[in-house]
Every structure is written in structure tokens, then in C-alpha cells.
mmCIF file of C-alpha atoms in Angstrom:
data_model
loop_
_atom_site.group_PDB
_atom_site.id
_atom_site.type_symbol
_atom_site.label_atom_id
_atom_site.label_comp_id
_atom_site.label_asym_id
_atom_site.label_seq_id
_atom_site.Cartn_x
_atom_site.Cartn_y
_atom_site.Cartn_z
ATOM 1 C CA MET A 219 -48.743 35.439 12.170
ATOM 2 C CA SER A 220 -48.610 39.199 12.996
ATOM 3 C CA SER A 221 -47.706 40.638 16.161
ATOM 4 C CA ALA A 222 -50.303 41.952 17.576
ATOM 5 C CA THR A 223 -51.913 38.292 17.182
ATOM 6 C CA ARG A 224 -48.624 36.740 18.571
ATOM 7 C CA GLN A 225 -49.172 39.345 21.746
ATOM 8 C CA ALA A 226 -52.762 38.347 22.308
ATOM 9 C CA THR A 227 -52.176 34.655 21.861
ATOM 10 C CA ASN A 228 -49.165 34.773 24.889
ATOM 11 C CA ALA A 229 -51.521 37.139 27.003
ATOM 12 C CA LEU A 230 -54.160 34.283 26.451
ATOM 13 C CA VAL A 231 -51.938 31.302 27.196
ATOM 14 C CA PHE A 232 -49.952 32.980 30.298
ATOM 15 C CA LEU A 233 -52.457 35.228 31.598
ATOM 16 C CA GLY A 234 -55.520 33.249 31.092
ATOM 17 C CA PRO A 235 -55.502 30.680 33.657
ATOM 18 C CA ALA A 236 -54.523 33.210 36.336
ATOM 19 C CA CYS A 237 -57.235 35.425 35.096
ATOM 20 C CA LEU A 238 -59.857 32.350 35.849
ATOM 21 C CA PHE A 239 -58.139 31.480 39.076
ATOM 22 C CA LEU A 240 -58.800 35.282 40.135
ATOM 23 C CA VAL A 241 -62.075 35.667 39.171
ATOM 24 C CA ALA A 242 -63.233 31.913 40.436
ATOM 25 C CA LEU A 243 -61.600 32.478 43.861
ATOM 26 C CA LEU A 244 -61.848 36.589 44.220
ATOM 27 C CA VAL A 245 -64.243 38.051 41.862
ATOM 28 C CA ILE A 246 -67.249 35.881 42.319
ATOM 29 C CA PRO A 247 -67.054 35.352 45.919
ATOM 30 C CA ILE A 248 -66.637 39.425 46.732
ATOM 31 C CA GLY A 249 -69.708 39.247 44.336
ATOM 32 C CA VAL A 250 -71.694 36.758 46.399
ATOM 33 C CA ASP A 251 -70.923 37.923 49.837
ATOM 34 C CA LEU A 252 -71.896 41.919 48.006
ATOM 35 C CA VAL A 253 -75.143 40.078 47.515
ATOM 36 C CA VAL A 254 -75.941 38.184 50.578
ATOM 37 C CA ALA A 255 -74.817 41.195 53.004
ATOM 38 C CA PHE A 256 -77.832 43.156 51.789
ATOM 39 C CA THR A 257 -80.267 40.419 52.685
ATOM 40 C CA ASP A 258 -81.833 38.390 55.648
ATOM 41 C CA MET A 259 -80.086 35.015 54.952
ATOM 42 C CA SER A 260 -79.674 32.769 57.909
ATOM 43 C CA GLN A 261 -79.302 28.974 58.941
ATOM 44 C CA THR A 262 -81.875 28.240 56.386
ATOM 45 C CA LEU A 263 -80.325 29.648 53.551
ATOM 46 C CA THR A 264 -83.369 31.559 52.393
ATOM 47 C CA VAL A 265 -83.763 34.910 51.457
ATOM 48 C CA ASP A 266 -87.033 36.574 52.037
ATOM 49 C CA ASP A 267 -85.988 40.221 51.538
ATOM 50 C CA LEU A 268 -83.386 42.828 50.353
ATOM 51 C CA THR A 269 -82.840 44.811 53.449
ATOM 52 C CA THR A 270 -79.474 47.111 54.873
ATOM 53 C CA GLU A 271 -80.423 45.647 58.473
ATOM 54 C CA GLN A 272 -77.251 43.845 58.923
ATOM 55 C CA PHE A 273 -75.325 47.021 58.521
ATOM 56 C CA ARG A 274 -77.830 48.902 61.043
ATOM 57 C CA LYS A 275 -76.632 46.048 63.320
ATOM 58 C CA ILE A 276 -73.100 46.540 62.881
ATOM 59 C CA ALA A 277 -73.531 50.443 63.320
ATOM 60 C CA THR A 278 -75.536 49.708 66.778
ATOM 61 C CA PRO A 279 -74.038 48.230 70.133
ATOM 62 C CA SER A 280 -76.226 45.286 71.515
ATOM 63 C CA ASP A 281 -76.320 42.676 74.219
ATOM 64 C CA GLU A 282 -75.074 39.266 72.928
ATOM 65 C CA ALA A 283 -74.633 36.120 74.638
ATOM 66 C CA LEU A 284 -71.508 34.354 74.337
ATOM 67 C CA LEU A 285 -70.695 31.202 76.404
ATOM 68 C CA GLY A 286 -73.383 31.876 79.110
ATOM 69 C CA PHE A 287 -72.073 35.681 79.558
ATOM 70 C CA GLU A 288 -74.338 38.330 78.639
ATOM 71 C CA LEU A 289 -71.394 40.606 77.202
ATOM 72 C CA ARG A 290 -71.694 44.629 75.460
ATOM 73 C CA TYR A 291 -69.892 43.900 72.572
ATOM 74 C CA SER A 292 -69.576 46.459 69.309
ATOM 75 C CA PHE A 293 -68.188 46.297 65.778
ATOM 76 C CA TYR A 294 -65.895 49.230 66.750
ATOM 77 C CA LYS A 295 -64.115 47.052 69.302
ATOM 78 C CA ALA A 296 -63.220 44.312 66.952
ATOM 79 C CA LEU A 297 -62.263 47.084 64.569
ATOM 80 C CA MET A 298 -60.155 48.699 66.963
ATOM 81 C CA LEU A 299 -58.730 45.429 67.921
ATOM 82 C CA THR A 300 -57.722 44.309 64.656
ATOM 83 C CA ALA A 301 -55.886 47.474 64.101
ATOM 84 C CA VAL A 302 -53.907 47.000 66.929
ATOM 85 C CA TYR A 303 -53.144 43.040 66.295
ATOM 86 C CA VAL A 304 -52.701 44.191 62.403
ATOM 87 C CA THR A 305 -50.421 47.394 63.138
ATOM 88 C CA CYS A 306 -48.068 45.449 66.213
ATOM 89 C CA THR A 307 -47.446 42.206 64.247
ATOM 90 C CA LEU A 308 -46.879 43.809 61.222
ATOM 91 C CA THR A 309 -44.171 46.053 62.373
ATOM 92 C CA ILE A 310 -42.454 44.239 65.026
ATOM 93 C CA PHE A 311 -42.219 41.036 63.444
ATOM 94 C CA ASN A 312 -43.614 40.572 59.968
ATOM 95 C CA VAL A 313 -41.301 43.228 58.740
ATOM 96 C CA GLY A 314 -38.931 44.358 61.713
ATOM 97 C CA PHE A 315 -37.815 40.956 63.040
ATOM 98 C CA ALA A 316 -37.622 39.707 59.437
ATOM 99 C CA LEU A 317 -35.464 42.331 58.494
ATOM 100 C CA VAL A 318 -33.166 41.346 61.505
ATOM 101 C CA LEU A 319 -33.388 37.905 61.067
ATOM 102 C CA ALA A 320 -32.242 38.532 57.348
ATOM 103 C CA LEU A 321 -29.416 40.439 58.381
ATOM 104 C CA THR A 322 -28.288 38.050 60.676
ATOM 105 C CA THR A 323 -28.449 35.041 58.737
ATOM 106 C CA THR A 324 -27.001 36.452 55.900
ATOM 107 C CA ALA A 325 -23.727 37.866 57.953
ATOM 108 C CA LEU A 326 -23.443 34.218 59.235
ATOM 109 C CA PRO A 327 -21.593 31.329 57.567
ATOM 110 C CA ASP A 328 -23.717 29.694 54.793
ATOM 111 C CA TRP A 329 -24.392 26.639 56.295
ATOM 112 C CA LEU A 330 -25.042 27.947 59.655
ATOM 113 C CA GLY A 331 -27.393 30.923 58.215
ATOM 114 C CA GLY A 332 -29.040 27.877 56.394
ATOM 115 C CA ILE A 333 -29.596 25.960 59.436
ATOM 116 C CA TYR A 334 -31.129 29.233 61.248
ATOM 117 C CA ARG A 335 -33.316 29.931 58.719
ATOM 118 C CA ALA A 336 -34.629 26.083 58.523
ATOM 119 C CA ILE A 337 -35.342 26.569 62.122
ATOM 120 C CA TRP A 338 -37.481 29.600 61.976
ATOM 121 C CA LEU A 339 -39.321 27.809 58.883
ATOM 122 C CA LEU A 340 -40.091 25.038 60.876
ATOM 123 C CA PRO A 341 -43.392 26.261 62.364
ATOM 124 C CA ARG A 342 -44.642 26.955 58.760
ATOM 125 C CA MET A 343 -44.215 23.398 57.400
ATOM 126 C CA SER A 344 -45.533 21.857 60.846
ATOM 127 C CA PRO A 345 -49.684 21.574 60.566
ATOM 128 C CA SER A 346 -51.188 24.496 62.483
ATOM 129 C CA VAL A 347 -52.820 22.569 65.095
ATOM 130 C CA VAL A 348 -49.345 21.368 65.901
ATOM 131 C CA TYR A 349 -47.942 25.062 66.252
ATOM 132 C CA ALA A 350 -51.258 26.345 68.382
ATOM 133 C CA LEU A 351 -50.788 23.098 70.882
ATOM 134 C CA LEU A 352 -46.921 24.068 71.353
ATOM 135 C CA TRP A 353 -48.063 27.711 71.991
ATOM 136 C CA LEU A 354 -50.871 26.377 74.465
ATOM 137 C CA TRP A 355 -48.466 24.186 76.323
ATOM 138 C CA SER A 356 -45.809 27.032 76.402
ATOM 139 C CA VAL A 357 -48.602 29.174 78.229
ATOM 140 C CA ASP A 358 -50.126 27.038 80.165
ATOM 141 C CA PRO A 359 -51.449 29.091 83.231
ATOM 142 C CA THR A 360 -49.968 26.107 85.529
ATOM 143 C CA GLU A 361 -46.585 25.399 86.664
ATOM 144 C CA ARG A 362 -46.184 22.782 83.660
ATOM 145 C CA GLY A 363 -46.066 25.507 81.307
ATOM 146 C CA LEU A 364 -42.845 26.402 79.738
ATOM 147 C CA LEU A 365 -43.155 30.433 80.579
ATOM 148 C CA ASN A 366 -44.035 29.500 83.973
ATOM 149 C CA GLN A 367 -41.244 26.963 84.332
ATOM 150 C CA VAL A 368 -38.749 29.792 82.903
ATOM 151 C CA LEU A 369 -40.402 32.237 85.327
ATOM 152 C CA GLY A 370 -40.235 29.736 88.505
ATOM 153 C CA VAL A 371 -36.278 29.849 88.140
ATOM 154 C CA PHE A 372 -36.245 33.679 88.914
ATOM 155 C CA GLY A 373 -39.052 32.876 91.708
ATOM 156 C CA ILE A 374 -41.770 34.704 89.785
ATOM 157 C CA ALA A 375 -44.973 33.687 89.858
ATOM 158 C CA PRO A 376 -47.033 31.665 87.760
ATOM 159 C CA ILE A 377 -49.294 34.190 84.992
ATOM 160 C CA ASN A 378 -52.001 33.487 82.479
ATOM 161 C CA MET A 379 -51.277 34.856 79.404
ATOM 162 C CA LYS A 380 -54.841 34.300 77.922
ATOM 163 C CA LEU A 381 -56.173 36.105 80.453
ATOM 164 C CA ASP A 382 -53.662 38.674 81.694
ATOM 165 C CA ALA A 383 -52.203 39.815 77.869
ATOM 166 C CA PRO A 384 -54.169 37.911 75.411
ATOM 167 C CA MET A 385 -53.402 40.333 72.923
ATOM 168 C CA VAL A 386 -49.537 40.333 73.574
ATOM 169 C CA LEU A 387 -49.784 36.358 72.869
ATOM 170 C CA ILE A 388 -51.691 36.568 69.635
ATOM 171 C CA VAL A 389 -49.028 38.993 67.989
ATOM 172 C CA PHE A 390 -46.201 37.036 69.399
ATOM 173 C CA ALA A 391 -47.772 33.505 67.947
ATOM 174 C CA ASN A 392 -48.540 35.123 64.339
ATOM 175 C CA GLY A 393 -45.505 37.342 64.298
ATOM 176 C CA PHE A 394 -42.691 34.155 64.898
ATOM 177 C CA ILE A 395 -44.435 32.561 62.189
ATOM 178 C CA GLY A 396 -45.084 35.432 60.133
ATOM 179 C CA ALA A 397 -41.705 36.659 60.522
ATOM 180 C CA SER A 398 -40.170 33.589 58.301
ATOM 181 C CA ILE A 399 -41.704 34.630 54.808
ATOM 182 C CA GLY A 400 -40.422 38.076 55.132
ATOM 183 C CA MET A 401 -37.023 36.537 56.120
ATOM 184 C CA LEU A 402 -37.160 34.375 52.977
ATOM 185 C CA ILE A 403 -37.720 37.228 50.610
ATOM 186 C CA LEU A 404 -34.892 39.606 52.379
ATOM 187 C CA THR A 405 -32.571 37.300 52.357
ATOM 188 C CA SER A 406 -32.743 36.592 48.778
ATOM 189 C CA ALA A 407 -32.816 40.514 48.351
ATOM 190 C CA ILE A 408 -29.790 40.722 50.298
ATOM 191 C CA ARG A 409 -27.894 37.696 48.488
ATOM 192 C CA SER A 410 -28.976 39.452 44.987
ATOM 193 C CA ILE A 411 -26.695 43.073 45.704
ATOM 194 C CA PRO A 412 -23.531 43.216 43.545
ATOM 195 C CA GLU A 413 -20.580 41.999 45.697
ATOM 196 C CA HIS A 414 -18.227 44.587 44.648
ATOM 197 C CA LEU A 415 -20.274 47.212 46.317
ATOM 198 C CA PHE A 416 -19.617 45.245 49.711
ATOM 199 C CA HIS A 417 -15.834 45.123 48.573
ATOM 200 C CA ALA A 418 -15.827 48.729 47.835
ATOM 201 C CA ALA A 419 -17.550 50.311 51.185
ATOM 202 C CA ARG A 420 -14.965 47.922 52.894
ATOM 203 C CA ALA A 421 -12.034 49.705 51.200
ATOM 204 C CA ASP A 422 -13.541 52.724 52.161
ATOM 205 C CA GLY A 423 -13.226 52.120 55.796
ATOM 206 C CA ALA A 424 -16.986 51.617 56.292
ATOM 207 C CA GLY A 425 -18.166 49.437 59.454
ATOM 208 C CA SER A 426 -20.703 46.947 59.335
ATOM 209 C CA LEU A 427 -23.587 49.574 60.396
ATOM 210 C CA SER A 428 -22.486 51.908 57.534
ATOM 211 C CA VAL A 429 -22.435 49.341 55.201
ATOM 212 C CA VAL A 430 -26.508 48.055 56.405
ATOM 213 C CA ARG A 431 -27.462 51.760 56.290
ATOM 214 C CA HIS A 432 -25.995 53.048 52.772
ATOM 215 C CA ILE A 433 -25.860 49.506 50.725
ATOM 216 C CA VAL A 434 -28.669 47.167 52.247
ATOM 217 C CA LEU A 435 -31.394 49.045 53.349
ATOM 218 C CA PRO A 436 -31.620 50.824 49.902
ATOM 219 C CA HIS A 437 -31.395 47.844 47.851
ATOM 220 C CA LEU A 438 -34.242 46.683 50.092
ATOM 221 C CA ARG A 439 -36.740 49.221 49.741
ATOM 222 C CA TRP A 440 -39.138 46.993 47.316
ATOM 223 C CA PRO A 441 -38.815 43.891 49.171
ATOM 224 C CA LEU A 442 -39.871 45.810 52.319
ATOM 225 C CA SER A 443 -42.624 47.643 50.696
ATOM 226 C CA TYR A 444 -44.213 44.533 48.980
ATOM 227 C CA ILE A 445 -43.742 42.410 52.286
ATOM 228 C CA THR A 446 -45.556 45.447 54.441
ATOM 229 C CA VAL A 447 -48.696 45.348 51.687
ATOM 230 C CA PHE A 448 -48.721 41.774 51.729
ATOM 231 C CA GLN A 449 -48.629 40.966 55.178
ATOM 232 C CA ALA A 450 -50.844 43.975 56.292
ATOM 233 C CA LEU A 451 -53.678 42.129 53.943
ATOM 234 C CA ALA A 452 -52.889 38.783 55.288
ATOM 235 C CA LEU A 453 -53.141 39.856 58.548
ATOM 236 C CA LEU A 454 -56.240 41.517 58.302
ATOM 237 C CA VAL A 455 -57.903 38.523 57.018
ATOM 238 C CA SER A 456 -56.299 35.762 59.298
ATOM 239 C CA PHE A 457 -58.053 34.283 62.113
ATOM 240 C CA GLU A 458 -56.429 30.562 62.245
ATOM 241 C CA TYR A 459 -53.855 30.976 65.168
ATOM 242 C CA ILE A 460 -56.349 33.203 66.894
ATOM 243 C CA PHE A 461 -58.961 30.799 66.887
ATOM 244 C CA LEU A 462 -57.196 27.496 67.840
ATOM 245 C CA ILE A 463 -55.575 29.716 70.682
ATOM 246 C CA MET A 464 -57.683 31.780 72.350
ATOM 247 C CA GLY A 465 -61.068 30.466 70.678
ATOM 248 C CA PRO A 466 -63.888 33.023 70.790
ATOM 249 C CA ALA A 467 -62.598 35.240 73.426
ATOM 250 C CA ARG A 468 -63.875 38.615 73.195
ATOM 251 C CA SER A 469 -60.476 39.961 74.031
ATOM 252 C CA THR A 470 -58.940 38.629 71.104
ATOM 253 C CA MET A 471 -62.169 39.156 68.748
ATOM 254 C CA THR A 472 -61.175 40.796 65.301
ATOM 255 C CA MET A 473 -62.489 41.530 62.744
ATOM 256 C CA ALA A 474 -61.852 38.233 60.961
ATOM 257 C CA MET A 475 -63.069 36.232 63.634
ATOM 258 C CA LEU A 476 -66.057 38.231 64.152
ATOM 259 C CA ALA A 477 -67.317 37.174 60.865
ATOM 260 C CA TYR A 478 -66.400 33.569 61.234
ATOM 261 C CA THR A 479 -68.142 33.150 64.667
ATOM 262 C CA LYS A 480 -70.873 34.941 63.015
ATOM 263 C CA THR A 481 -71.596 32.662 60.244
ATOM 264 C CA LEU A 482 -69.981 29.371 60.978
ATOM 265 C CA ALA A 483 -68.385 28.777 64.480
ATOM 266 C CA PRO A 484 -70.636 26.324 66.173
ATOM 267 C CA ASP A 485 -72.611 27.250 69.098
ATOM 268 C CA ILE A 486 -71.589 30.753 69.241
ATOM 269 C CA GLY A 487 -74.288 32.603 66.776
ATOM 270 C CA SER A 488 -73.486 30.686 64.090
ATOM 271 C CA GLY A 489 -75.505 31.163 60.819
ATOM 272 C CA GLN A 490 -76.261 34.449 60.752
ATOM 273 C CA TYR A 491 -74.842 34.584 57.002
ATOM 274 C CA ALA A 492 -76.182 37.680 56.179
ATOM 275 C CA TYR A 493 -74.416 39.674 58.855
ATOM 276 C CA GLY A 494 -71.247 37.629 58.545
ATOM 277 C CA ALA A 495 -70.811 38.662 55.046
ATOM 278 C CA ALA A 496 -71.637 42.079 56.023
ATOM 279 C CA ILE A 497 -68.947 42.300 58.286
ATOM 280 C CA THR A 498 -66.464 40.451 55.483
ATOM 281 C CA LEU A 499 -67.740 43.226 52.983
ATOM 282 C CA ILE A 500 -66.477 46.177 55.412
ATOM 283 C CA LEU A 501 -63.362 43.954 55.888
ATOM 284 C CA ILE A 502 -62.742 44.343 52.086
ATOM 285 C CA VAL A 503 -63.290 47.983 52.192
ATOM 286 C CA VAL A 504 -60.740 48.193 54.646
ATOM 287 C CA GLY A 505 -58.536 45.932 53.093
ATOM 288 C CA VAL A 506 -58.941 48.012 49.789
ATOM 289 C CA ALA A 507 -58.081 51.231 52.101
ATOM 290 C CA VAL A 508 -55.283 49.924 53.808
ATOM 291 C CA ALA A 509 -53.494 48.702 50.459
ATOM 292 C CA LEU A 510 -53.891 52.436 48.705
ATOM 293 C CA ILE A 511 -52.387 53.896 51.368
ATOM 294 C CA LEU A 512 -49.682 51.879 51.992
ATOM 295 C CA TYR A 513 -49.545 51.884 47.932
ATOM 296 C CA ARG A 514 -49.069 55.808 48.087
ATOM 297 C CA LEU A 515 -46.791 55.830 51.281
ATOM 298 C CA ALA A 516 -44.599 53.188 50.109
ATOM 299 C CA ASN A 517 -44.669 55.118 46.312
ATOM 300 C CA MET A 518 -44.951 51.494 44.755
ATOM 301 C CA LYS A 519 -45.714 53.568 41.480
ATOM 302 C CA ALA A 520 -42.020 54.307 41.153
ATOM 303 C CA LEU A 521 -40.831 50.858 42.555
ATOM 304 C CA LEU A 522 -42.925 49.390 39.619
ATOM 305 C CA ALA A 523 -41.783 51.727 36.873
ATOM 306 C CA ARG A 524 -39.611 50.584 34.117
ATOM 307 C CA PRO A 525 -36.048 51.612 34.698
ATOM 308 C CA ARG A 526 -35.149 54.552 32.492
ATOM 309 C CA ILE A 527 -31.236 54.857 30.908
ATOM 310 C CA GLU A 528 -30.227 58.423 30.997
ATOM 311 C CA VAL A 529 -27.623 59.852 28.641
ATOM 312 C CA HIS A 530 -26.104 62.994 29.547
#
């Protein structure tokens, strides 16, 4: 067997299943969404015309009924809420807090750091409904809620976060569970840094902050770039915890939530499949644009390049 044939066989054996997986679960759904977005498909699943009407509806604000109330709403508000939600959750928790957790747990003794990381992973290992119910109990507007019980100790009146600070609530709820993935990746990256670098820095009199700045952070450039891109795209399409905690509330209606409520959510304008597909298509375009921008800002091309050995 020639070298070229062997390489082709290896590619087919090892990459073939992954390519089939991508085609079946990514390429084909995007193609179906692209076709449906330019139709008038509704609850009957029939297509009578090919049209761009769905995109005109997206661009034009309209009065819509929700839970018995007439509210003026536009796609642009959903786009703005999505930008706020993704930016805050990503920077504060999925990257920032994950880095703090990784640095903290690796500085602790191994057994204590392992216990600490396991505690942070518990919400991700538990069912989504259980996690959402814990948050609903924590922010219960009555005095039975955990947050209001704590505030009551300091003489502060009960608050209702679902009404007073809904975006803060979903950012915290998604951020605490999202930080666990970044924590694991960054912890593994820190553990892989050669020990002699730390010993040399200590021998030169470097303090803890100097070690983090000059040794740890430079080695985390690639993991941080990966987490930023991956988590940004994941947050763009996330709606599970938003729906479980807030429901179809206008105050937290991100693009993913809007697409869901227009197609599948019962009794809330569901069945508008073409309209939901158009929103999803725009979300795909936004996701590609965000990925390319982050790819450029993080200089991923250089990070993914093969290492070169230079001899002088």
C-alpha cells in the first residue's frame, strides 16, 4: 500500500465518522433552515409560496400579544439583549471567573482543590430543571427565598430579581454553570506548565502575582482564546436556563428565545416555522461573524500554526 493510499485510508477511518456527524447534525439542518426561512410555512407544515416576507417582518416592529398583554416589540431589542447577555456572561463568568477559579484551585493543595472543583461541577452534572428550581427558590420574591432571607438579616426589604433585575439573574444563573467548563480547561493548562519555570521564578525572587503574570497567563493564551470563541457561540444559542427560570418574558427575550417561542413554545405564537427559521438564519450569520472576529482578535492562525525550530 502506497503512502498516499495509506493517508487516504486513515483519513476515511478517523475523520469519516466525524464528517458524517457534522453533515447530519450541522450542514443538513442549516440547509433545511435556509430553505424554510424563505417560505410561508406555518403550523400546517405546508408551503404555498417562496417569499422574503419573514425577513420583512423581522425588520419591521409590530404589536404582538403575549400572555394577554399587547406589547410593542422588535427583533432589534432581542439582538440588543443577546449582545448584553453574551458579553456580560462571557467576560464576567465564562472567562473571567473561570480563570479566577482555575488559579485559586491550583494554588490550593491537590485534595482541597479537587473538592472545590467537584463542587463547582455539581450544577452541570445535575438535571437542568433541578438547577433552575434552585435559582427560582433562591430569588423567590417572598421572604422564603434564600436571597431575601440573607437580605433580611441586614434589615433590607425583600426584592424580586425576576422583575427588578431579570438580565442580572440570567447572567448569574448561566455564568455560574458556564464557568465550570473554563475552570477545567484552564486548570489542565496550568497543570501542564513545566514545573522548572515556577522554581526558576521563585529562585529569582518573583512573587505570586509576578508568577501569574509572566509565566501562567502567557501559557494560557491558547486555552483562553478557545474558551472565548467556544463559549461565545454557545451563549448565542443558549435559551434553556433562560426559559426555565424566566419563561417567555420580554425582558430576557434573546434571539434564541425569540426563535423558540415563535416555533415551539405552546400558546405563545408557536407554529410560525418560517419566521423562526428566518430568525435562526440571522443567528447563524451573527455566530459566523462573531467567530471570525474573535478568530482575528485572538490571532488564532498564529496559535494554531505548527511550531518552528529556528537554528542561529
